[in-house]
mmCIF file of C-alpha atoms and ligand atoms in Angstrom:
data_model
loop_
_atom_site.group_PDB
_atom_site.id
_atom_site.type_symbol
_atom_site.label_atom_id
_atom_site.label_comp_id
_atom_site.label_asym_id
_atom_site.label_seq_id
_atom_site.Cartn_x
_atom_site.Cartn_y
_atom_site.Cartn_z
ATOM 1 C CA UNK C 1 -84.040 -156.271 -121.138
ATOM 2 C CA UNK C 2 -85.617 -158.225 -118.350
ATOM 3 C CA UNK C 3 -88.792 -156.746 -116.817
ATOM 4 C CA UNK C 4 -88.432 -155.172 -113.443
ATOM 5 C CA UNK C 5 -89.826 -157.399 -110.647
ATOM 6 C CA UNK C 6 -93.060 -156.463 -108.906
ATOM 7 C CA UNK C 7 -92.858 -154.944 -105.485
ATOM 8 C CA UNK C 8 -94.686 -156.960 -102.861
ATOM 9 C CA UNK C 9 -95.409 -156.571 -99.218
ATOM 10 C CA UNK C 10 -93.444 -158.682 -96.754
ATOM 11 C CA UNK C 11 -94.470 -159.126 -93.158
ATOM 12 C CA UNK C 12 -92.485 -160.989 -90.593
ATOM 13 C CA UNK C 13 -90.979 -160.869 -87.153
ATOM 14 C CA UNK C 14 -87.228 -160.462 -87.018
ATOM 15 C CA UNK C 15 -85.554 -160.963 -83.618
ATOM 16 C CA UNK C 16 -88.942 -160.362 -81.864
ATOM 17 C CA UNK C 17 -89.771 -157.143 -83.760
ATOM 18 C CA UNK C 18 -92.566 -157.064 -86.332
ATOM 19 C CA UNK C 19 -91.545 -155.793 -89.834
ATOM 20 C CA UNK C 20 -93.698 -154.848 -92.696
ATOM 21 C CA UNK C 21 -91.814 -153.723 -95.735
ATOM 22 C CA UNK C 22 -91.919 -153.784 -99.571
ATOM 23 C CA UNK C 23 -89.570 -155.972 -101.396
ATOM 24 C CA UNK C 24 -88.993 -157.045 -104.927
ATOM 25 C CA UNK C 25 -90.893 -160.263 -105.546
ATOM 26 C CA UNK C 26 -87.632 -162.160 -106.367
ATOM 27 C CA UNK C 27 -85.640 -160.650 -103.416
ATOM 28 C CA UNK C 28 -83.309 -163.010 -101.566
ATOM 29 C CA UNK C 29 -83.773 -163.226 -97.788
ATOM 30 C CA UNK C 30 -80.110 -162.447 -97.100
ATOM 31 C CA UNK C 31 -80.439 -159.102 -99.017
ATOM 32 C CA UNK C 32 -83.715 -158.245 -97.243
ATOM 33 C CA UNK C 33 -82.171 -158.898 -93.793
ATOM 34 C CA UNK C 34 -78.956 -157.001 -94.550
ATOM 35 C CA UNK C 35 -80.247 -154.143 -96.687
ATOM 36 C CA UNK C 36 -83.865 -153.523 -95.439
ATOM 37 C CA UNK C 37 -83.849 -154.865 -91.922
ATOM 38 C CA UNK C 38 -80.271 -153.918 -90.938
ATOM 39 C CA UNK C 39 -79.111 -157.333 -89.760
ATOM 40 C CA UNK C 40 -75.521 -156.897 -90.753
ATOM 41 C CA UNK C 41 -74.543 -159.804 -88.558
ATOM 42 C CA UNK C 42 -76.009 -162.096 -91.232
ATOM 43 C CA UNK C 43 -72.901 -162.594 -93.413
ATOM 44 C CA UNK C 44 -72.594 -163.159 -97.139
ATOM 45 C CA UNK C 45 -69.852 -165.687 -97.701
ATOM 46 C CA UNK C 46 -70.150 -167.673 -100.887
ATOM 47 C CA UNK C 47 -73.650 -166.567 -101.962
ATOM 48 C CA UNK C 48 -74.206 -170.095 -103.271
ATOM 49 C CA UNK C 49 -75.150 -172.316 -100.417
ATOM 50 C CA UNK C 50 -71.858 -173.781 -99.508
ATOM 51 C CA UNK C 51 -70.396 -171.932 -96.519
ATOM 52 C CA UNK C 52 -73.286 -171.417 -93.978
ATOM 53 C CA UNK C 53 -72.237 -167.851 -93.112
ATOM 54 C CA UNK C 54 -75.706 -166.549 -93.992
ATOM 55 C CA UNK C 55 -77.632 -169.002 -91.796
ATOM 56 C CA UNK C 56 -80.676 -167.684 -89.917
ATOM 57 C CA UNK C 57 -83.473 -169.391 -88.107
ATOM 58 C CA UNK C 58 -86.906 -169.373 -89.961
ATOM 59 C CA UNK C 59 -89.558 -170.501 -87.487
ATOM 60 C CA UNK C 60 -86.790 -172.047 -85.474
ATOM 61 C CA UNK C 61 -85.250 -173.986 -88.308
ATOM 62 C CA UNK C 62 -81.781 -173.158 -89.757
ATOM 63 C CA UNK C 63 -81.900 -171.822 -93.344
ATOM 64 C CA UNK C 64 -79.378 -170.524 -95.713
ATOM 65 C CA UNK C 65 -80.685 -167.073 -96.294
ATOM 66 C CA UNK C 66 -78.612 -166.726 -99.539
ATOM 67 C CA UNK C 67 -80.733 -169.505 -101.062
ATOM 68 C CA UNK C 68 -84.121 -168.457 -99.652
ATOM 69 C CA UNK C 69 -86.624 -166.300 -101.500
ATOM 70 C CA UNK C 70 -87.671 -163.687 -99.053
ATOM 71 C CA UNK C 71 -91.373 -164.003 -100.137
ATOM 72 C CA UNK C 72 -91.311 -167.577 -99.159
ATOM 73 C CA UNK C 73 -90.707 -166.469 -95.537
ATOM 74 C CA UNK C 74 -93.746 -164.077 -95.500
ATOM 75 C CA UNK C 75 -95.245 -164.167 -92.040
ATOM 76 C CA UNK C 76 -92.322 -166.107 -90.608
ATOM 77 C CA UNK C 77 -90.546 -165.678 -87.320
ATOM 78 C CA UNK C 78 -86.887 -165.006 -88.210
ATOM 79 C CA UNK C 79 -83.940 -165.061 -85.788
ATOM 80 C CA UNK C 80 -80.558 -163.758 -86.782
ATOM 81 C CA UNK C 81 -77.377 -163.698 -84.703
ATOM 82 C CA UNK C 82 -78.455 -160.377 -83.264
ATOM 83 C CA UNK C 83 -81.433 -162.071 -81.737
ATOM 84 C CA UNK C 84 -79.656 -164.872 -79.840
ATOM 85 C CA UNK C 85 -78.803 -162.963 -76.682
ATOM 86 C CA UNK C 86 -81.430 -162.442 -73.993
ATOM 87 C CA UNK C 87 -81.243 -158.727 -73.674
ATOM 88 C CA UNK C 88 -77.776 -158.073 -72.448
ATOM 89 C CA UNK C 89 -77.187 -161.704 -71.432
ATOM 90 C CA UNK C 90 -75.308 -163.652 -73.994
ATOM 91 C CA UNK C 91 -76.631 -167.014 -75.163
ATOM 92 C CA UNK C 92 -74.369 -169.718 -73.683
ATOM 93 C CA UNK C 93 -72.941 -170.581 -77.082
ATOM 94 C CA UNK C 94 -71.929 -166.974 -77.552
ATOM 95 C CA UNK C 95 -70.223 -166.996 -74.247
ATOM 96 C CA UNK C 96 -68.401 -170.310 -74.843
ATOM 97 C CA UNK C 97 -67.310 -169.319 -78.309
ATOM 98 C CA UNK C 98 -65.468 -166.429 -76.751
ATOM 99 C CA UNK C 99 -63.973 -168.533 -74.005
ATOM 100 C CA UNK C 100 -62.937 -171.609 -75.965
ATOM 101 C CA UNK C 101 -61.660 -169.889 -79.145
ATOM 102 C CA UNK C 102 -64.612 -170.900 -81.350
ATOM 103 C CA UNK C 103 -64.385 -167.591 -83.107
ATOM 104 C CA UNK C 104 -61.155 -166.321 -84.611
ATOM 105 C CA UNK C 105 -61.560 -164.074 -87.665
ATOM 106 C CA UNK C 106 -65.261 -164.360 -86.835
ATOM 107 C CA UNK C 107 -66.725 -164.153 -90.436
ATOM 108 C CA UNK C 108 -68.259 -167.605 -90.167
ATOM 109 C CA UNK C 109 -69.274 -167.134 -86.544
ATOM 110 C CA UNK C 110 -72.894 -165.747 -86.915
ATOM 111 C CA UNK C 111 -73.839 -168.808 -88.999
ATOM 112 C CA UNK C 112 -72.258 -171.209 -86.491
ATOM 113 C CA UNK C 113 -73.974 -169.541 -83.580
ATOM 114 C CA UNK C 114 -77.365 -169.599 -85.215
ATOM 115 C CA UNK C 115 -77.144 -173.250 -86.305
ATOM 116 C CA UNK C 116 -75.774 -174.353 -82.880
ATOM 117 C CA UNK C 117 -78.486 -172.394 -81.018
ATOM 118 C CA UNK C 118 -81.065 -174.518 -82.945
ATOM 119 C CA UNK C 119 -79.190 -177.724 -82.163
ATOM 120 C CA UNK C 120 -79.117 -176.917 -78.487
ATOM 121 C CA UNK C 121 -82.775 -175.872 -78.395
ATOM 122 C CA UNK C 122 -83.726 -179.306 -79.835
ATOM 123 C CA UNK C 123 -81.050 -181.328 -78.170
ATOM 124 C CA UNK C 124 -79.441 -179.704 -75.087
ATOM 125 C CA UNK C 125 -76.994 -182.562 -74.785
ATOM 126 C CA UNK C 126 -75.711 -183.435 -78.223
ATOM 127 C CA UNK C 127 -72.778 -185.956 -78.474
ATOM 128 C CA UNK C 128 -69.770 -185.216 -80.619
ATOM 129 C CA UNK C 129 -71.303 -186.907 -83.707
ATOM 130 C CA UNK C 130 -74.462 -184.905 -83.417
ATOM 131 C CA UNK C 131 -72.498 -181.663 -83.011
ATOM 132 C CA UNK C 132 -70.454 -182.415 -86.099
ATOM 133 C CA UNK C 133 -73.593 -183.323 -88.101
ATOM 134 C CA UNK C 134 -75.244 -180.142 -87.074
ATOM 135 C CA UNK C 135 -72.359 -177.857 -88.225
ATOM 136 C CA UNK C 136 -71.430 -179.841 -91.324
ATOM 137 C CA UNK C 137 -72.864 -177.104 -93.599
ATOM 138 C CA UNK C 138 -70.778 -174.383 -91.932
ATOM 139 C CA UNK C 139 -67.231 -173.775 -93.029
ATOM 140 C CA UNK C 140 -64.613 -172.121 -90.937
ATOM 141 C CA UNK C 141 -61.067 -171.464 -92.272
ATOM 142 C CA UNK C 142 -59.592 -170.417 -88.888
ATOM 143 C CA UNK C 143 -60.313 -172.590 -85.986
ATOM 144 C CA UNK C 144 -59.833 -176.199 -87.257
ATOM 145 C CA UNK C 145 -63.283 -176.943 -85.771
ATOM 146 C CA UNK C 146 -62.133 -178.509 -82.498
ATOM 147 C CA UNK C 147 -62.547 -175.331 -80.644
ATOM 148 C CA UNK C 148 -66.001 -175.018 -82.048
ATOM 149 C CA UNK C 149 -66.927 -178.533 -80.982
ATOM 150 C CA UNK C 150 -65.470 -177.762 -77.470
ATOM 151 C CA UNK C 151 -67.575 -174.511 -77.332
ATOM 152 C CA UNK C 152 -70.746 -176.498 -78.072
ATOM 153 C CA UNK C 153 -69.994 -179.061 -75.316
ATOM 154 C CA UNK C 154 -69.361 -176.208 -72.798
ATOM 155 C CA UNK C 155 -72.548 -174.509 -73.838
ATOM 156 C CA UNK C 156 -74.420 -177.783 -73.385
ATOM 157 C CA UNK C 157 -73.062 -178.155 -69.902
ATOM 158 C CA UNK C 158 -74.332 -174.564 -69.029
ATOM 159 C CA UNK C 159 -77.728 -175.379 -70.363
ATOM 160 C CA UNK C 160 -78.073 -178.805 -68.764
ATOM 161 C CA UNK C 161 -76.534 -178.146 -65.386
ATOM 162 C CA UNK C 162 -77.081 -174.472 -64.960
ATOM 163 C CA UNK C 163 -73.382 -174.167 -64.163
ATOM 164 C CA UNK C 164 -71.849 -170.924 -65.235
ATOM 165 C CA UNK C 165 -68.678 -170.778 -67.186
ATOM 166 C CA UNK C 166 -66.864 -167.573 -66.486
ATOM 167 C CA UNK C 167 -69.308 -164.664 -66.051
ATOM 168 C CA UNK C 168 -71.872 -165.780 -68.633
ATOM 169 C CA UNK C 169 -74.768 -164.543 -66.532
ATOM 170 C CA UNK C 170 -73.426 -161.099 -66.159
ATOM 171 C CA UNK C 171 -75.130 -158.627 -68.416
ATOM 172 C CA UNK C 172 -72.970 -157.305 -71.268
ATOM 173 C CA UNK C 173 -73.022 -153.791 -72.620
ATOM 174 C CA UNK C 174 -75.136 -153.683 -75.713
ATOM 175 C CA UNK C 175 -72.837 -153.752 -78.778
ATOM 176 C CA UNK C 176 -75.713 -152.532 -80.972
ATOM 177 C CA UNK C 177 -77.534 -149.797 -79.031
ATOM 178 C CA UNK C 178 -80.876 -149.135 -80.536
ATOM 179 C CA UNK C 179 -80.931 -152.322 -82.509
ATOM 180 C CA UNK C 180 -83.746 -154.756 -81.534
ATOM 181 C CA UNK C 181 -85.145 -152.420 -78.924
ATOM 182 C CA UNK C 182 -83.117 -153.910 -76.075
HETATM 183 S S1 LIG F 201 -73.498 -167.121 -98.181
HETATM 184 FE FE1 LIG F 201 -75.118 -168.522 -97.981
HETATM 185 S S2 LIG F 201 -74.122 -170.461 -97.840
HETATM 186 FE FE2 LIG F 201 -72.539 -169.042 -98.159
HETATM 187 S S1 LIG F 202 -63.380 -167.866 -87.458
HETATM 188 FE FE1 LIG F 202 -62.515 -167.267 -89.438
HETATM 189 S S2 LIG F 202 -63.676 -168.404 -90.796
HETATM 190 FE FE2 LIG F 202 -64.335 -169.122 -88.921
#
C-alpha cells in the first residue's frame, strides 16, 4: 500500500482573491482549483495534456492545470475563466465568442478563452498564423475552428480600436453570484 501523501499548505491568489488551504503534496492543480477553490469553469477533458480544456493562467502564462503540480504554483497568481470578466463586463473574447459562434457545446471554451486572453494581452493584434499557433494545444470538436479564429480577430479589433461589437460594454448579470466577490 502506498503511503498517504503529506498535507502541505498552499497559498495563492485565484482570480484576485487570496487563498490559503491545505492540499496533498502531490495534488494536481486542476483538482485543487475545482475541488478546493470551486473553479468549476476549469474543465477536465483528457486529463493527460492533449486537449487544453483545463488551461489556466499561472502568473499570466497559460498552463495545463491537469499536468501541473499544485505545490509548484505555491504563491502564484492564478486566473481561471471565471476571472476573465471585469466585474460584470465581459472580456472582449468572451463577447465575441458568443457573437461569432466560437462556442457551441462549450466544453472546450474555458480553455480557449484563457489561452486567447493571454495571447491578446501579449499581442493585441495577432495575425491569423499567430492566432492558430496560440490555440494549437486546444481541441474543439464542434466549431471547426474558423469561428474561433474569427472571434479572436473581432476581439482584437475591440481591443485595438476601442470599437464595440454589439453591447460588449454593457454590464452583464453575474452568472455566479457570490463567486469571486464581484
Ligand atoms: S484536461 Fe488538461 S489537457 Fe486535457
Ligand atoms: S464548442 Fe464543443 S468542443 Fe469546442
